[in-house]
Amino acid sequence: MDIVYIRDLRIDTIIGIFDWEREVRQVVSIDLEMATDIRRAAASEDIRDALDYKAVSDRLQAFIGGCQFLLVETMAEQVAALVMEEFEVPWVRLRIGKPAAISQAEDVGVVIERGARS
Ligand SMILES: Nc1nc2c(c(=O)[nH]1)N=C([C@H](O)[C@@H](O)CO)CN2
């Protein structure tokens, strides 16, 4: 199994349980690892044979930028499902952090793995 990854993708969104968080957009930071087989793309050098990290990044920007989740857990589950379904990815590891949420902490959030490595 190979991995195509995106690291520290930063997206402005509404997320959180507190009143101020329902009004002020804040940044979420995303690390995403996606299982794939890179050999066909490596041989053809055709982006259509690759799991296109630009296309995934653009899709996540549109999805997360338009959402208003309360919990980072809900966001993580929906992002994992979207990536697996729309980009035919069998396994993902996803970290979503809220770096501005806790002033005494550098970052807080969740890490999930979904699907099966092949
Ligand atoms: N496990 C979680 N804990 C907390 C979350 C969350 O989404 N998942 N959210 C908050 C608040 O929104 C926080 O980010 C504001 O500082 C608290 N705990």
Coordinates of N, CA, C and O and ligand atoms in Angstrom, one line a residue:
M1 N 0.8 -1.2 0.0 CA 0.0 0.0 0.0 C 0.9 1.3 0.0 O 1.8 1.3 0.7
D2 N 0.5 2.2 -0.8 CA 1.2 3.5 -0.9 C 0.3 4.5 -0.2 O -0.9 4.3 0.0
I3 N 0.8 5.7 0.0 CA 0.1 6.8 0.6 C 0.3 8.1 -0.1 O 1.4 8.4 -0.4
V4 N -0.8 8.7 -0.4 CA -0.8 10.1 -0.9 C -1.3 10.9 0.3 O -2.3 10.6 1.0
Y5 N -0.5 12.0 0.7 CA -0.9 12.7 1.9 C -1.0 14.2 1.7 O -0.5 14.8 0.7
I6 N -1.7 14.8 2.6 CA -1.9 16.3 2.7 C -1.6 16.6 4.1 O -2.1 16.0 5.0
R7 N -0.7 17.6 4.3 CA -0.3 18.0 5.7 C -0.6 19.4 6.0 O -0.3 20.3 5.2
D8 N -1.2 19.6 7.1 CA -1.5 21.0 7.6 C -2.3 21.8 6.6 O -2.0 23.0 6.4
L9 N -3.3 21.2 6.0 CA -4.3 22.0 5.2 C -5.1 22.8 6.2 O -5.8 22.3 7.1
R10 N -5.1 24.1 6.0 CA -5.8 25.0 6.9 C -7.0 25.6 6.3 O -7.0 26.2 5.2
I11 N -8.2 25.5 7.0 CA -9.4 25.9 6.4 C -10.2 26.6 7.5 O -10.3 26.2 8.6
D12 N -10.8 27.8 7.1 CA -11.6 28.6 8.0 C -13.0 28.0 8.0 O -13.6 27.7 6.9
T13 N -13.6 27.8 9.2 CA -14.9 27.3 9.3 C -15.6 27.7 10.6 O -14.9 28.2 11.5
I14 N -16.9 27.4 10.7 CA -17.6 27.5 12.0 C -17.5 26.1 12.7 O -18.0 25.2 12.1
I15 N -16.9 26.1 13.9 CA -16.9 24.8 14.6 C -16.8 25.1 16.1 O -16.0 26.0 16.5
G16 N -17.5 24.4 16.9 CA -17.4 24.5 18.4 C -18.8 24.6 19.1 O -19.8 24.8 18.4
I17 N -18.7 24.4 20.4 CA -19.9 24.3 21.2 C -20.3 25.6 21.9 O -21.4 25.7 22.4
F18 N -19.4 26.5 21.9 CA -19.6 27.7 22.7 C -20.2 28.8 21.8 O -20.0 28.8 20.6
D19 N -20.9 29.8 22.4 CA -21.6 30.8 21.7 C -20.6 31.5 20.7 O -21.0 31.8 19.5
W20 N -19.5 31.9 21.2 CA -18.5 32.7 20.4 C -18.1 31.9 19.2 O -17.8 32.4 18.1
E21 N -18.0 30.6 19.4 CA -17.6 29.7 18.2 C -18.6 29.6 17.1 O -18.3 29.1 16.0
R22 N -19.9 29.9 17.5 CA -21.0 29.9 16.5 C -21.0 31.1 15.6 O -21.6 31.2 14.6
E23 N -20.2 32.1 16.1 CA -20.2 33.4 15.4 C -18.9 33.8 14.7 O -18.9 34.5 13.7
V24 N -17.8 33.2 15.2 CA -16.5 33.6 14.7 C -15.9 32.4 14.0 O -15.8 31.3 14.6
R25 N -15.5 32.6 12.8 CA -14.8 31.5 12.0 C -13.4 31.2 12.6 O -12.8 32.2 13.0
Q26 N -13.0 30.0 12.7 CA -11.7 29.7 13.2 C -11.1 28.6 12.3 O -11.7 27.9 11.5
V27 N -9.8 28.5 12.4 CA -9.0 27.6 11.5 C -9.0 26.2 12.0 O -8.8 26.0 13.2
V28 N -9.2 25.3 11.1 CA -8.9 23.9 11.5 C -7.7 23.5 10.6 O -7.6 23.9 9.5
S29 N -6.9 22.6 11.2 CA -5.7 22.1 10.5 C -5.9 20.6 10.3 O -6.2 19.9 11.2
I30 N -5.6 20.2 9.0 CA -5.9 18.8 8.6 C -4.7 18.2 8.1 O -4.0 18.7 7.2
D31 N -4.4 17.0 8.7 CA -3.5 16.0 8.1 C -4.3 14.9 7.5 O -5.1 14.3 8.3
L32 N -4.0 14.5 6.3 CA -4.8 13.4 5.7 C -3.8 12.4 5.0 O -3.1 12.9 4.2
E33 N -3.9 11.1 5.4 CA -3.2 10.1 4.6 C -4.2 9.2 3.9 O -5.2 8.8 4.6
M34 N -4.0 9.0 2.7 CA -4.9 8.2 1.9 C -4.2 7.0 1.2 O -3.2 7.2 0.5
A35 N -4.7 5.8 1.4 CA -4.1 4.6 0.8 C -4.4 4.6 -0.7 O -5.5 4.9 -1.1
T36 N -3.4 4.3 -1.4 CA -3.6 4.2 -2.9 C -2.4 3.3 -3.4 O -1.6 2.9 -2.7
D37 N -2.5 3.1 -4.7 CA -1.4 2.4 -5.4 C -0.8 3.4 -6.4 O -1.5 3.7 -7.4
I38 N 0.4 3.9 -6.2 CA 0.9 4.9 -7.1 C 1.6 4.4 -8.4 O 2.0 5.2 -9.2
R39 N 1.6 3.1 -8.5 CA 2.5 2.6 -9.6 C 2.0 3.0 -11.0 O 2.8 3.3 -11.9
R40 N 0.6 3.0 -11.2 CA 0.1 3.3 -12.5 C 0.4 4.8 -12.9 O 0.9 5.1 -14.0
A41 N 0.2 5.7 -11.9 CA 0.5 7.1 -12.1 C 2.0 7.3 -12.4 O 2.5 8.1 -13.2
A42 N 2.8 6.5 -11.6 CA 4.3 6.6 -11.8 C 4.7 6.2 -13.2 O 5.7 6.8 -13.7
A43 N 4.1 5.2 -13.7 CA 4.5 4.7 -15.1 C 3.9 5.7 -16.2 O 4.7 5.9 -17.1
S44 N 2.7 6.2 -16.0 CA 2.1 7.0 -17.1 C 2.4 8.5 -17.0 O 2.4 9.2 -18.0
E45 N 2.7 8.9 -15.8 CA 2.9 10.4 -15.5 C 1.6 11.2 -15.9 O 1.7 12.3 -16.4
D46 N 0.5 10.5 -15.8 CA -0.8 11.1 -16.1 C -1.6 11.4 -14.8 O -1.8 10.4 -14.1
I47 N -1.9 12.6 -14.6 CA -2.6 13.0 -13.3 C -3.9 12.2 -13.2 O -4.4 12.0 -12.1
R48 N -4.5 11.8 -14.3 CA -5.8 11.1 -14.2 C -5.6 9.7 -13.6 O -6.5 9.1 -13.2
D49 N -4.3 9.2 -13.6 CA -4.0 7.9 -12.9 C -3.6 8.1 -11.5 O -3.4 7.1 -10.8
A50 N -3.6 9.3 -11.0 CA -3.1 9.6 -9.7 C -4.3 10.0 -8.8 O -5.3 10.4 -9.2
L51 N -4.1 9.7 -7.5 CA -5.0 10.3 -6.5 C -4.6 11.8 -6.3 O -3.6 12.0 -5.7
D52 N -5.4 12.7 -6.8 CA -4.9 14.1 -7.0 C -5.1 14.8 -5.7 O -6.2 15.2 -5.3
Y53 N -4.0 15.1 -5.0 CA -4.1 15.8 -3.7 C -4.7 17.2 -3.9 O -5.2 17.8 -2.9
K54 N -4.5 17.8 -5.0 CA -5.1 19.2 -5.3 C -6.6 19.1 -5.3 O -7.3 19.9 -4.7
A55 N -7.1 18.1 -6.0 CA -8.5 17.9 -6.1 C -9.1 17.6 -4.7 O -10.2 18.1 -4.4
V56 N -8.4 16.8 -3.9 CA -8.9 16.5 -2.6 C -8.9 17.7 -1.7 O -9.9 18.0 -1.0
S57 N -7.8 18.5 -1.8 CA -7.7 19.7 -1.0 C -8.8 20.7 -1.4 O -9.5 21.3 -0.5
D58 N -9.1 20.9 -2.7 CA -10.1 21.8 -3.1 C -11.5 21.3 -2.6 O -12.3 22.1 -2.2
R59 N -11.7 20.0 -2.6 CA -13.0 19.5 -2.2 C -13.2 19.7 -0.7 O -14.3 20.1 -0.2
L60 N -12.1 19.5 0.1 CA -12.2 19.7 1.5 C -12.4 21.2 1.9 O -13.1 21.5 2.8
Q61 N -11.7 22.0 1.1 CA -11.9 23.5 1.3 C -13.4 23.8 1.1 O -14.0 24.6 1.9
A62 N -14.0 23.3 0.1 CA -15.4 23.6 -0.2 C -16.3 23.0 0.9 O -17.3 23.7 1.4
F63 N -16.1 21.8 1.2 CA -17.0 21.1 2.2 C -16.9 21.7 3.6 O -17.8 22.2 4.2
I64 N -15.6 21.8 4.1 CA -15.5 22.2 5.5 C -15.7 23.7 5.6 O -16.3 24.2 6.6
G65 N -15.4 24.5 4.6 CA -15.6 25.9 4.6 C -17.1 26.2 4.7 O -17.5 27.3 5.2
G66 N -18.0 25.3 4.2 CA -19.4 25.6 4.2 C -20.1 24.9 5.3 O -21.4 25.0 5.4
C67 N -19.4 24.2 6.2 CA -20.1 23.5 7.3 C -20.1 24.3 8.6 O -19.4 25.2 8.8
Q68 N -21.0 23.8 9.5 CA -21.1 24.4 10.8 C -21.2 23.4 11.9 O -22.2 23.3 12.7
F69 N -20.2 22.5 12.0 CA -20.2 21.4 13.0 C -20.0 22.0 14.4 O -19.4 23.0 14.7
L70 N -20.6 21.2 15.4 CA -20.4 21.5 16.8 C -19.1 20.8 17.3 O -18.3 21.4 17.9
L71 N -18.9 19.6 17.0 CA -17.8 18.8 17.5 C -16.8 18.4 16.3 O -17.2 18.1 15.2
V72 N -15.6 18.4 16.7 CA -14.6 18.0 15.7 C -14.7 16.5 15.3 O -14.3 16.1 14.2
E73 N -15.3 15.7 16.2 CA -15.5 14.3 15.9 C -16.5 14.2 14.7 O -16.3 13.3 13.9
T74 N -17.5 15.0 14.7 CA -18.5 14.9 13.6 C -17.8 15.3 12.3 O -18.0 14.7 11.3
M75 N -17.1 16.4 12.4 CA -16.3 16.8 11.2 C -15.4 15.7 10.7 O -15.4 15.4 9.4
A76 N -14.7 15.0 11.6 CA -13.8 14.0 11.2 C -14.5 12.8 10.5 O -14.0 12.4 9.4
E77 N -15.6 12.4 11.1 CA -16.3 11.3 10.5 C -16.8 11.6 9.1 O -16.7 10.8 8.2
Q78 N -17.3 12.8 8.9 CA -17.9 13.2 7.6 C -16.8 13.4 6.6 O -17.0 13.1 5.4
V79 N -15.7 14.0 7.0 CA -14.6 14.2 6.0 C -14.0 12.8 5.6 O -13.8 12.6 4.4
A80 N -13.8 11.9 6.5 CA -13.3 10.6 6.2 C -14.3 9.9 5.2 O -13.8 9.3 4.2
A81 N -15.6 9.9 5.5 CA -16.6 9.3 4.6 C -16.6 9.9 3.2 O -16.6 9.2 2.2
L82 N -16.5 11.3 3.2 CA -16.4 12.0 1.9 C -15.2 11.5 1.0 O -15.3 11.2 -0.2
V83 N -14.1 11.5 1.7 CA -12.8 11.2 0.9 C -12.9 9.7 0.4 O -12.6 9.4 -0.8
M84 N -13.4 8.8 1.3 CA -13.4 7.4 0.9 C -14.4 7.2 -0.3 O -14.1 6.4 -1.2
E85 N -15.6 7.9 -0.2 CA -16.6 7.7 -1.2 C -16.3 8.4 -2.5 O -16.3 7.7 -3.6
E86 N -15.9 9.6 -2.4 CA -15.8 10.4 -3.7 C -14.5 10.2 -4.4 O -14.4 10.4 -5.6
F87 N -13.5 9.8 -3.6 CA -12.1 9.6 -4.3 C -11.7 8.1 -4.3 O -10.6 7.8 -4.6
E88 N -12.7 7.2 -3.9 CA -12.5 5.8 -4.0 C -11.2 5.3 -3.2 O -10.4 4.6 -3.7
V89 N -11.1 5.9 -2.0 CA -9.9 5.6 -1.2 C -10.4 4.5 -0.1 O -11.3 4.7 0.6
P90 N -9.6 3.4 0.0 CA -10.1 2.3 0.9 C -9.7 2.5 2.3 O -10.3 1.9 3.2
W91 N -8.8 3.4 2.6 CA -8.3 3.6 4.0 C -7.8 5.0 4.1 O -7.1 5.6 3.2
V92 N -8.2 5.7 5.2 CA -7.7 7.0 5.5 C -7.2 7.1 7.0 O -7.8 6.4 7.9
R93 N -6.2 7.9 7.2 CA -5.9 8.4 8.6 C -6.0 9.9 8.5 O -5.4 10.5 7.6
L94 N -6.8 10.4 9.5 CA -7.2 11.8 9.4 C -6.9 12.4 10.8 O -7.4 11.9 11.8
R95 N -6.2 13.6 10.8 CA -6.1 14.4 12.0 C -6.8 15.7 11.7 O -6.5 16.3 10.7
I96 N -7.7 16.1 12.6 CA -8.2 17.5 12.6 C -7.9 18.2 13.9 O -8.3 17.7 14.9
G97 N -7.2 19.3 13.8 CA -6.9 20.1 15.0 C -7.5 21.5 14.9 O -7.8 22.0 13.9
K98 N -7.8 22.0 16.1 CA -8.3 23.4 16.3 C -7.2 24.1 17.1 O -7.2 24.2 18.3
P99 N -6.2 24.7 16.3 CA -5.1 25.3 17.0 C -5.4 26.6 17.9 O -4.6 26.9 18.7
A100 N -6.6 27.2 17.6 CA -6.9 28.4 18.4 C -7.9 28.1 19.5 O -8.3 29.0 20.2
A101 N -8.2 26.8 19.7 CA -9.3 26.5 20.7 C -8.9 26.7 22.2 O -9.6 27.2 23.0
I102 N -7.7 26.2 22.5 CA -7.2 26.3 23.9 C -5.9 27.1 23.9 O -4.9 26.7 23.4
S103 N -6.0 28.2 24.6 CA -4.9 29.2 24.6 C -3.6 28.6 25.1 O -2.5 28.9 24.7
Q104 N -3.7 27.7 26.1 CA -2.5 27.1 26.8 C -2.0 25.9 26.0 O -0.9 25.3 26.3
A105 N -2.7 25.5 24.9 CA -2.2 24.3 24.1 C -1.9 24.8 22.7 O -2.5 25.7 22.1
E106 N -0.9 24.1 22.1 CA -0.5 24.4 20.8 C -1.7 23.9 19.8 O -1.9 24.6 18.8
D107 N -2.3 22.8 20.1 CA -3.3 22.3 19.2 C -4.1 21.3 20.0 O -3.7 20.6 21.0
V108 N -5.4 21.1 19.6 CA -6.3 20.0 20.2 C -7.1 19.5 19.0 O -7.3 20.1 18.0
G109 N -7.6 18.2 19.2 CA -8.4 17.7 18.1 C -8.4 16.2 18.2 O -8.3 15.6 19.2
V110 N -8.7 15.5 17.0 CA -8.9 14.1 16.9 C -8.0 13.5 15.8 O -7.7 14.2 14.8
V111 N -7.7 12.2 16.0 CA -7.1 11.4 14.9 C -8.0 10.2 14.7 O -8.3 9.5 15.7
I112 N -8.4 9.9 13.5 CA -9.1 8.7 13.2 C -8.5 7.9 12.1 O -7.9 8.5 11.2
E113 N -8.8 6.6 12.1 CA -8.5 5.8 10.9 C -9.8 5.1 10.5 O -10.5 4.6 11.4
R114 N -10.1 5.1 9.2 CA -11.3 4.4 8.7 C -10.9 3.6 7.5 O -10.0 3.9 6.7
G115 N -11.6 2.5 7.3 CA -11.4 1.6 6.2 C -10.4 0.6 6.5 O -9.9 0.4 7.6
A116 N -10.0 -0.1 5.4 CA -9.0 -1.2 5.5 C -7.8 -1.0 4.6 O -8.0 -0.6 3.4
R117 N -6.7 -1.2 5.1 CA -5.4 -1.1 4.3 C -5.4 -2.3 3.4 O -5.7 -3.4 3.8
S118 N -5.0 -2.1 2.1 CA -5.0 -3.3 1.3 C -3.6 -3.5 0.7 O -2.7 -2.7 1.0
Ligands
LIG1 N1 -13.5 15.9 22.2 C1 -13.9 17.2 22.1 N2 -13.8 18.0 23.1 C2 -14.1 19.3 22.9 C3 -14.6 19.8 21.7 C4 -14.7 18.9 20.6 O1 -15.2 19.2 19.5 N3 -14.4 17.6 20.8 N4 -14.9 21.1 21.5 C5 -14.8 22.0 22.5 C6 -15.0 23.4 22.3 O2 -15.7 23.7 21.1 C7 -13.6 24.0 22.4 O3 -12.9 23.7 21.1 C8 -13.6 25.5 22.7 O4 -12.4 25.8 23.3 C9 -14.4 21.6 23.9 N5 -14.0 20.2 24.0

